[in-house]
Amino acid sequence: MDAVTVIGGIAVGLLVGVWAGRLTLRHDVRKLVAQERRTAEGLEKRARVSADAKQVRDQILGSMQDGVLLFDGGWRTAFANKALERHLGARPEALPQVYPPSLRETIRRAAETERLEVAEIETGTPTRWLRVTATPAGTDGSVLVVIADITEARHLDVVRRDFVANASHELKTPAASIQAAAETLLHVWQEDPEAVPRFAEQLEREAVRLSRIVADLLDLSRLESGSELQDDVHIDALVREESSRFEEAAIEAGLTMHVEVARVPAVRGSGRDLSLLVRNLLDNAIRYTSAYGRVVASVTADNGSVVLRVSDTGTGIPSKELSRVFERFYRVDRARSRETGGTGLGLAIVRHVAENHGGTVKVESELGKGSTFEVRLPSSIPEGTEPVDP
Ligand code: ADP
């Protein structure tokens, strides 16, 4: 091999070496870039995941009905959701001093004792009740506070307790009268036989009263769970039917009763409950109207609704009592209600039936002149498409 060939071989070798070296370098750089890209993508993905998680967390906490507040060990607000602002009327950046003292006290106790603290606090005007749950959230004195507005629940509790107290009282009165009449009967039936019918009548009267109250209470409790809206009810026919049942009572009371019904579309609802509604309104109109008075029951169609009006020329209702007559056991004239066999539940039943059918009830009245109760019920079939023979 000559020198030229050797040098050529070396040169080729060198060139191949350089080329191979370049190739390796390029390969390494590419690998590095790919690795970097992967790292960047990974970081980006993680950032995205963490941003998504934060967004989800904020969405969850933001849509919560309960207020959530995180206090750090230095009494600084680390987090507060929207509901907290609603419950306490304070912005998230508010200083702890703006919170009610009883709330601060609960948080302080949780931080100090490192134990869960629960308290019900009263705040604001009008008064609202809040249930505060303060949970220690670390060893640095951080406390997580969850605040629920329990005003409505408290109110319902008061209503329930009042109702039970009222119902017990209403039932106790006739029950006591029945007991007294029965005891007296036991003594007089031999010694004073002539007095027997008087006490027997008292016994019957009070027993009837007792069963009326129980029947109304059962109706009311059934209506509180809603009405079964399964029938196509023709209110005009129903008012005619119910009015005819009261004819005798109206004559006995010395009243004239008129029924004015137009052709109206049907109402989707419960025939049984709507009869109850009509019966209660007619019964009241007759009971609270003196002799020579007048009761009118009318049914008309108005803009997709069926409107029932029961008017009387009776005692009327003082304007300040108008908003309360639909409450359970509320009576304007307790003596007259009792005397005429009222239970104090009739209008509460009327309101429930109307509302269960998506309707409304209202009253207009003038003391000494009379009252008009108006019930509006949505008709199930558009006006004019289903004529009903009156
Ligand atoms: P009650 O069984 O006592 O009649 P209701 O719930 O039917 O109970 O009515 C509540 C109160 O509303 C009655 O006690 C009465 O004071 C008043 N009221 C109801 N209807 C009439 C009416 N047509 N005229 C005058 N007052 C009425």
Coordinates of C-alpha atoms and ligand atoms in Angstrom, one line a residue:
M1 CA 0.0 0.0 0.0
D2 CA 1.5 3.4 -1.0
A3 CA 1.5 6.5 1.1
V4 CA -1.2 8.0 -1.0
T5 CA -3.5 5.1 -0.3
V6 CA -2.7 5.2 3.4
I7 CA -3.3 9.0 3.6
G8 CA -6.5 8.5 1.6
G9 CA -7.6 5.7 4.0
I10 CA -6.9 8.0 7.0
A11 CA -8.8 10.9 5.4
V12 CA -11.8 8.7 4.7
G13 CA -11.6 7.3 8.2
L14 CA -11.5 10.8 9.6
L15 CA -14.4 12.0 7.5
V16 CA -16.4 9.0 8.5
G17 CA -15.5 9.6 12.1
V18 CA -16.5 13.3 11.9
W19 CA -19.7 12.4 10.1
A20 CA -20.5 9.7 12.6
G21 CA -19.7 12.1 15.5
R22 CA -22.0 14.7 14.0
L23 CA -24.7 12.1 13.7
T24 CA -24.4 11.1 17.4
L25 CA -24.4 14.8 18.4
R26 CA -27.5 15.5 16.3
H27 CA -29.2 12.5 17.8
D28 CA -28.3 13.6 21.4
V29 CA -29.6 17.1 20.8
R30 CA -32.8 15.8 19.3
K31 CA -33.2 13.5 22.3
L32 CA -32.6 16.4 24.6
V33 CA -35.1 18.6 22.8
A34 CA -37.7 15.9 22.8
Q35 CA -37.1 15.3 26.5
E36 CA -37.5 19.0 27.2
R37 CA -40.6 19.2 25.1
R38 CA -42.0 16.2 27.1
T39 CA -41.1 17.9 30.4
A40 CA -42.7 21.2 29.2
E41 CA -45.8 19.3 28.1
G42 CA -45.9 17.5 31.4
L43 CA -45.6 20.7 33.4
E44 CA -48.3 22.3 31.2
K45 CA -50.6 19.4 31.7
R46 CA -50.1 19.4 35.4
A47 CA -50.7 23.2 35.5
R48 CA -53.8 22.6 33.4
V49 CA -55.0 19.8 35.7
S50 CA -54.3 21.9 38.8
A51 CA -56.1 24.9 37.2
D52 CA -59.0 22.7 36.3
A53 CA -59.1 21.3 39.8
K54 CA -59.0 24.8 41.3
Q55 CA -61.8 25.8 38.9
V56 CA -63.9 22.7 39.9
R57 CA -63.2 23.4 43.6
D58 CA -64.2 27.1 43.2
Q59 CA -67.3 26.1 41.2
I60 CA -68.3 23.6 43.9
L61 CA -67.7 26.0 46.8
G62 CA -69.2 28.9 44.9
S63 CA -72.4 27.0 44.2
M64 CA -72.8 25.8 47.7
Q65 CA -75.7 27.1 49.8
D66 CA -73.6 26.9 52.9
G67 CA -71.0 29.6 53.6
V68 CA -67.4 28.4 53.7
L69 CA -64.7 30.4 55.3
L70 CA -61.0 29.4 56.0
F71 CA -59.2 31.4 58.6
D72 CA -55.5 31.1 58.9
G73 CA -53.7 31.0 62.2
G74 CA -53.3 34.8 62.2
W75 CA -57.1 35.4 61.8
R76 CA -56.7 36.3 58.2
T77 CA -59.3 35.1 55.6
A78 CA -57.6 32.5 53.4
F79 CA -60.8 31.6 51.6
A80 CA -64.4 32.7 51.6
N81 CA -67.2 31.6 49.1
K82 CA -70.1 33.6 47.8
A83 CA -72.7 32.1 50.2
L84 CA -70.6 33.4 53.1
E85 CA -71.1 36.9 51.8
R86 CA -74.8 36.3 51.5
H87 CA -75.1 34.8 55.1
L88 CA -72.9 37.4 56.8
G89 CA -73.2 40.4 54.6
A90 CA -69.3 40.7 54.7
R91 CA -66.9 40.6 51.8
P92 CA -64.3 37.8 51.7
E93 CA -61.5 40.3 52.4
A94 CA -63.4 41.6 55.5
L95 CA -61.6 41.7 58.8
P96 CA -62.7 39.2 61.5
Q97 CA -64.0 42.1 63.6
V98 CA -67.0 42.5 61.2
Y99 CA -68.2 39.0 62.0
P100 CA -70.8 38.6 64.8
P101 CA -69.1 38.1 68.2
S102 CA -70.7 34.7 68.8
L103 CA -69.2 33.5 65.5
R104 CA -65.7 34.8 66.4
E105 CA -66.1 33.1 69.8
T106 CA -66.9 29.7 68.2
I107 CA -63.9 30.0 65.8
R108 CA -61.7 31.0 68.7
R109 CA -62.8 28.0 70.8
A110 CA -62.2 25.6 67.8
A111 CA -58.7 27.1 67.3
E112 CA -57.8 26.9 71.0
T113 CA -59.2 23.5 71.8
E114 CA -58.3 22.0 68.4
R115 CA -61.7 20.4 68.5
L116 CA -64.8 20.7 66.3
E117 CA -67.2 23.4 67.6
V118 CA -70.9 23.7 66.6
A119 CA -73.1 26.7 67.5
E120 CA -76.4 28.2 66.5
I121 CA -76.2 32.0 66.3
E122 CA -78.7 34.8 65.8
T123 CA -77.7 37.7 63.6
G124 CA -78.9 40.6 61.4
T125 CA -82.2 42.5 61.0
P126 CA -84.6 40.8 60.3
T127 CA -83.2 38.1 62.5
R128 CA -81.6 35.1 60.9
W129 CA -80.4 31.9 62.5
L130 CA -77.1 30.4 61.4
R131 CA -75.6 27.0 62.3
V132 CA -71.8 27.4 62.5
T133 CA -69.5 24.4 62.3
A134 CA -65.8 25.3 63.1
T135 CA -63.2 22.6 62.4
P136 CA -59.5 23.0 63.2
A137 CA -57.7 22.8 59.9
G138 CA -54.0 22.4 61.0
T139 CA -51.6 22.9 63.8
D140 CA -51.1 26.6 63.1
G141 CA -54.5 27.6 64.4
S142 CA -56.3 27.6 61.0
V143 CA -60.0 27.0 61.2
L144 CA -62.4 25.9 58.5
V145 CA -65.9 27.4 59.1
V146 CA -69.1 26.1 57.5
I147 CA -72.2 28.3 57.9
A148 CA -75.7 27.1 57.2
D149 CA -78.8 29.4 57.2
I150 CA -81.3 27.5 59.4
T151 CA -83.8 30.4 59.7
E152 CA -86.5 28.6 57.6
A153 CA -86.0 25.4 59.4
R154 CA -86.4 27.2 62.8
H155 CA -89.5 29.0 61.5
L156 CA -91.0 25.7 60.4
D157 CA -90.2 24.2 63.8
V158 CA -92.0 27.1 65.5
V159 CA -95.0 26.7 63.1
R160 CA -95.1 23.0 63.8
R161 CA -94.9 23.4 67.6
D162 CA -97.6 26.2 67.5
F163 CA -99.8 23.9 65.3
V164 CA -99.5 21.0 67.7
A165 CA -100.2 23.3 70.7
N166 CA -103.3 24.8 68.9
A167 CA -104.6 21.5 67.7
S168 CA -104.2 20.0 71.2
H169 CA -106.0 22.9 72.7
E170 CA -108.9 22.7 70.1
L171 CA -109.3 19.0 70.8
K172 CA -109.0 19.4 74.5
T173 CA -112.0 21.7 74.8
P174 CA -114.7 19.4 73.3
A175 CA -113.1 16.4 74.9
A176 CA -113.3 18.1 78.4
S177 CA -117.0 19.0 77.7
I178 CA -117.8 15.4 76.6
Q179 CA -116.2 14.1 79.8
A180 CA -118.1 16.6 82.0
A181 CA -121.4 15.9 80.3
A182 CA -120.9 12.1 80.6
E183 CA -120.1 12.4 84.3
T184 CA -123.1 14.6 84.9
L185 CA -125.3 12.2 83.0
L186 CA -124.2 9.4 85.2
H187 CA -125.4 11.3 88.3
V188 CA -128.6 12.8 86.9
W189 CA -130.2 10.0 85.0
Q190 CA -131.8 8.6 88.2
E191 CA -132.0 11.8 90.4
D192 CA -133.1 14.3 87.7
P193 CA -134.4 12.4 84.6
E194 CA -135.6 15.6 83.0
A195 CA -132.1 17.0 82.8
V196 CA -130.9 14.0 80.8
P197 CA -131.8 15.3 77.3
R198 CA -129.9 18.5 78.0
F199 CA -126.7 16.7 78.8
A200 CA -127.2 14.1 76.1
E201 CA -127.5 17.0 73.6
Q202 CA -124.3 18.6 75.0
L203 CA -122.6 15.3 74.6
E204 CA -123.7 14.9 71.0
R205 CA -122.9 18.5 70.1
E206 CA -119.3 18.3 71.5
A207 CA -118.8 14.9 69.9
V208 CA -119.8 16.3 66.5
R209 CA -117.4 19.2 67.1
L210 CA -114.6 16.9 68.0
S211 CA -115.1 14.7 64.9
R212 CA -115.3 17.9 62.7
I213 CA -112.0 19.1 64.0
V214 CA -110.4 15.6 63.4
A215 CA -111.9 15.4 59.9
D216 CA -110.5 18.9 59.0
L217 CA -107.1 18.0 60.5
L218 CA -107.0 14.8 58.4
D219 CA -108.0 16.7 55.3
L220 CA -105.4 19.4 55.9
S221 CA -102.6 16.9 56.6
R222 CA -103.6 15.0 53.3
L223 CA -103.6 18.3 51.4
E224 CA -100.2 19.2 52.7
S225 CA -98.8 16.4 50.6
G226 CA -100.6 17.7 47.5
S227 CA -103.8 16.9 45.6
E228 CA -104.1 14.1 43.1
L229 CA -104.6 16.0 39.8
Q230 CA -106.3 13.2 37.9
D231 CA -109.8 14.5 37.0
D232 CA -111.1 17.0 34.4
V233 CA -113.2 18.9 36.9
H234 CA -116.1 21.1 35.6
I235 CA -116.2 23.8 38.3
D236 CA -119.6 25.1 37.1
A237 CA -121.3 21.7 37.6
L238 CA -119.5 21.2 40.8
V239 CA -120.6 24.6 42.2
R240 CA -124.2 23.8 41.2
E241 CA -124.1 20.5 43.0
E242 CA -122.5 21.8 46.2
S243 CA -124.8 24.9 46.3
S244 CA -127.9 22.6 46.1
R245 CA -126.6 20.9 49.3
F246 CA -126.6 24.2 51.1
E247 CA -130.0 25.3 50.0
E248 CA -131.7 24.0 53.2
A249 CA -129.1 25.6 55.4
A250 CA -129.5 28.9 53.6
I251 CA -133.3 28.8 54.0
E252 CA -132.9 27.9 57.7
A253 CA -130.6 31.0 58.1
G254 CA -133.1 33.2 56.3
L255 CA -130.8 33.9 53.4
T256 CA -131.2 33.9 49.7
M257 CA -128.6 32.0 47.7
H258 CA -127.8 32.6 44.0
V259 CA -125.7 30.6 41.7
E260 CA -124.5 32.3 38.5
V261 CA -122.3 29.9 36.4
A262 CA -121.0 30.5 32.9
R263 CA -119.7 27.9 30.4
V264 CA -116.1 27.4 31.5
P265 CA -113.4 25.0 30.4
A266 CA -112.4 22.1 32.7
V267 CA -109.8 22.3 35.4
R268 CA -107.3 19.4 35.7
G269 CA -107.4 18.4 39.3
S270 CA -109.0 16.5 42.2
G271 CA -112.8 16.6 42.1
R272 CA -112.8 15.6 45.8
D273 CA -110.5 18.4 46.9
L274 CA -112.2 21.1 44.7
S275 CA -115.6 20.1 46.2
L276 CA -114.1 20.6 49.6
L277 CA -112.9 24.0 48.6
V278 CA -116.4 25.1 47.3
R279 CA -118.1 23.5 50.4
N280 CA -115.9 25.5 52.8
L281 CA -116.5 28.8 51.1
L282 CA -120.3 28.3 50.9
D283 CA -120.4 27.1 54.5
N284 CA -118.5 30.2 55.7
A285 CA -120.7 32.6 53.6
I286 CA -123.8 31.2 55.2
R287 CA -122.4 31.0 58.7
Y288 CA -121.1 34.6 58.8
T289 CA -124.2 36.2 57.2
S290 CA -127.3 37.1 59.2
A291 CA -130.9 36.6 58.3
Y292 CA -132.2 38.5 55.2
G293 CA -128.7 38.5 53.8
R294 CA -127.6 37.2 50.4
V295 CA -125.0 34.7 49.2
V296 CA -123.9 34.5 45.6
A297 CA -121.6 31.9 44.0
S298 CA -120.4 32.7 40.5
V299 CA -118.1 30.9 38.0
T300 CA -116.6 32.6 35.0
A301 CA -113.7 32.0 32.6
D302 CA -111.0 34.7 32.4
N303 CA -107.9 34.6 30.3
G304 CA -107.1 30.9 30.7
S305 CA -108.4 30.7 34.3
V306 CA -111.6 29.5 35.8
V307 CA -112.7 32.1 38.5
L308 CA -115.0 31.1 41.4
R309 CA -116.4 33.9 43.5
V310 CA -118.4 33.4 46.7
S311 CA -119.8 36.7 48.0
D312 CA -122.0 37.4 51.0
T313 CA -123.6 40.4 52.7
G314 CA -122.4 39.2 56.1
T315 CA -120.3 40.4 59.0
G316 CA -117.3 41.2 56.9
I317 CA -113.6 41.0 58.1
P318 CA -111.6 43.9 59.5
S319 CA -108.9 44.9 57.0
K320 CA -106.0 44.3 59.4
E321 CA -107.2 40.6 59.8
L322 CA -107.6 39.9 56.1
S323 CA -104.1 38.5 55.6
R324 CA -104.4 36.2 58.6
V325 CA -107.7 34.4 57.9
F326 CA -106.1 31.7 55.8
E327 CA -103.9 30.7 58.7
R328 CA -104.7 27.5 60.6
F329 CA -107.0 28.1 63.6
Y330 CA -107.0 31.8 63.1
R331 CA -110.5 33.3 63.7
V332 CA -111.7 36.9 63.8
D333 CA -114.6 36.2 66.0
R334 CA -113.9 33.1 68.0
A335 CA -117.3 33.0 69.7
R336 CA -119.2 33.1 66.4
S337 CA -117.0 30.5 64.8
R338 CA -117.5 28.2 67.7
E339 CA -121.3 28.9 68.0
T340 CA -121.8 28.1 64.3
G341 CA -119.6 24.9 64.4
G342 CA -116.5 26.3 62.9
T343 CA -113.1 24.6 63.3
G344 CA -110.8 27.5 62.3
L345 CA -109.4 25.3 59.5
G346 CA -111.8 25.9 56.6
L347 CA -109.9 28.7 54.9
A348 CA -106.5 26.9 55.4
I349 CA -108.1 24.0 53.5
V350 CA -109.3 26.3 50.8
R351 CA -105.8 27.9 50.3
H352 CA -104.1 24.5 50.2
V353 CA -106.6 23.1 47.6
A354 CA -106.2 26.3 45.4
E355 CA -102.4 26.2 45.6
N356 CA -102.2 22.4 45.0
H357 CA -104.0 23.2 41.7
G358 CA -101.6 26.0 40.8
G359 CA -104.2 28.5 41.7
T360 CA -104.7 31.4 44.1
V361 CA -107.3 32.6 46.6
K362 CA -107.9 36.1 47.8
V363 CA -110.5 37.9 49.8
E364 CA -112.0 41.4 49.7
S365 CA -114.1 42.5 52.6
E366 CA -115.7 45.4 54.3
L367 CA -116.7 45.2 57.9
G368 CA -120.4 45.1 58.3
K369 CA -121.0 44.9 54.6
G370 CA -119.8 41.5 53.5
S371 CA -117.0 39.6 51.9
T372 CA -116.0 38.1 48.5
F373 CA -113.6 35.2 48.3
E374 CA -112.1 34.7 44.8
V375 CA -110.4 31.5 43.7
R376 CA -108.5 31.4 40.4
L377 CA -107.6 28.1 38.9
P378 CA -105.7 27.5 35.6
S379 CA -107.9 25.7 33.1
S380 CA -106.5 22.6 31.6
I381 CA -108.1 23.1 28.1
P382 CA -107.9 26.4 26.1
E383 CA -111.1 28.4 26.3
G384 CA -113.7 27.7 23.6
T385 CA -112.3 24.3 22.6
E386 CA -114.4 22.3 25.0
P387 CA -117.9 23.8 25.5
V388 CA -119.6 22.7 28.6
D389 CA -123.3 22.7 29.1
P390 CA -124.1 24.8 32.1
Ligands
ADP1 P1 -114.0 28.9 60.9 O1 -114.2 27.5 61.0 O2 -113.7 29.6 62.2 O3 -115.0 29.6 60.1 P2 -112.2 29.4 58.7 O4 -110.8 29.0 58.5 O5 -113.2 28.9 57.7 O6 -112.6 29.0 60.1 O7 -112.2 31.0 58.6 C1 -111.3 31.7 59.5 C2 -111.9 32.9 60.0 O8 -112.2 33.9 58.9 C3 -113.3 32.7 60.6 O9 -113.2 32.3 62.0 C4 -114.0 34.1 60.4 O10 -113.6 34.9 61.5 C5 -113.4 34.6 59.1 N1 -114.3 34.3 58.0 C6 -114.2 33.3 57.1 N2 -115.1 33.4 56.1 C7 -115.8 34.5 56.4 C8 -116.9 35.2 55.8 N3 -117.5 34.7 54.7 N4 -117.4 36.3 56.4 C9 -116.8 36.8 57.5 N5 -115.8 36.3 58.1 C10 -115.3 35.1 57.6

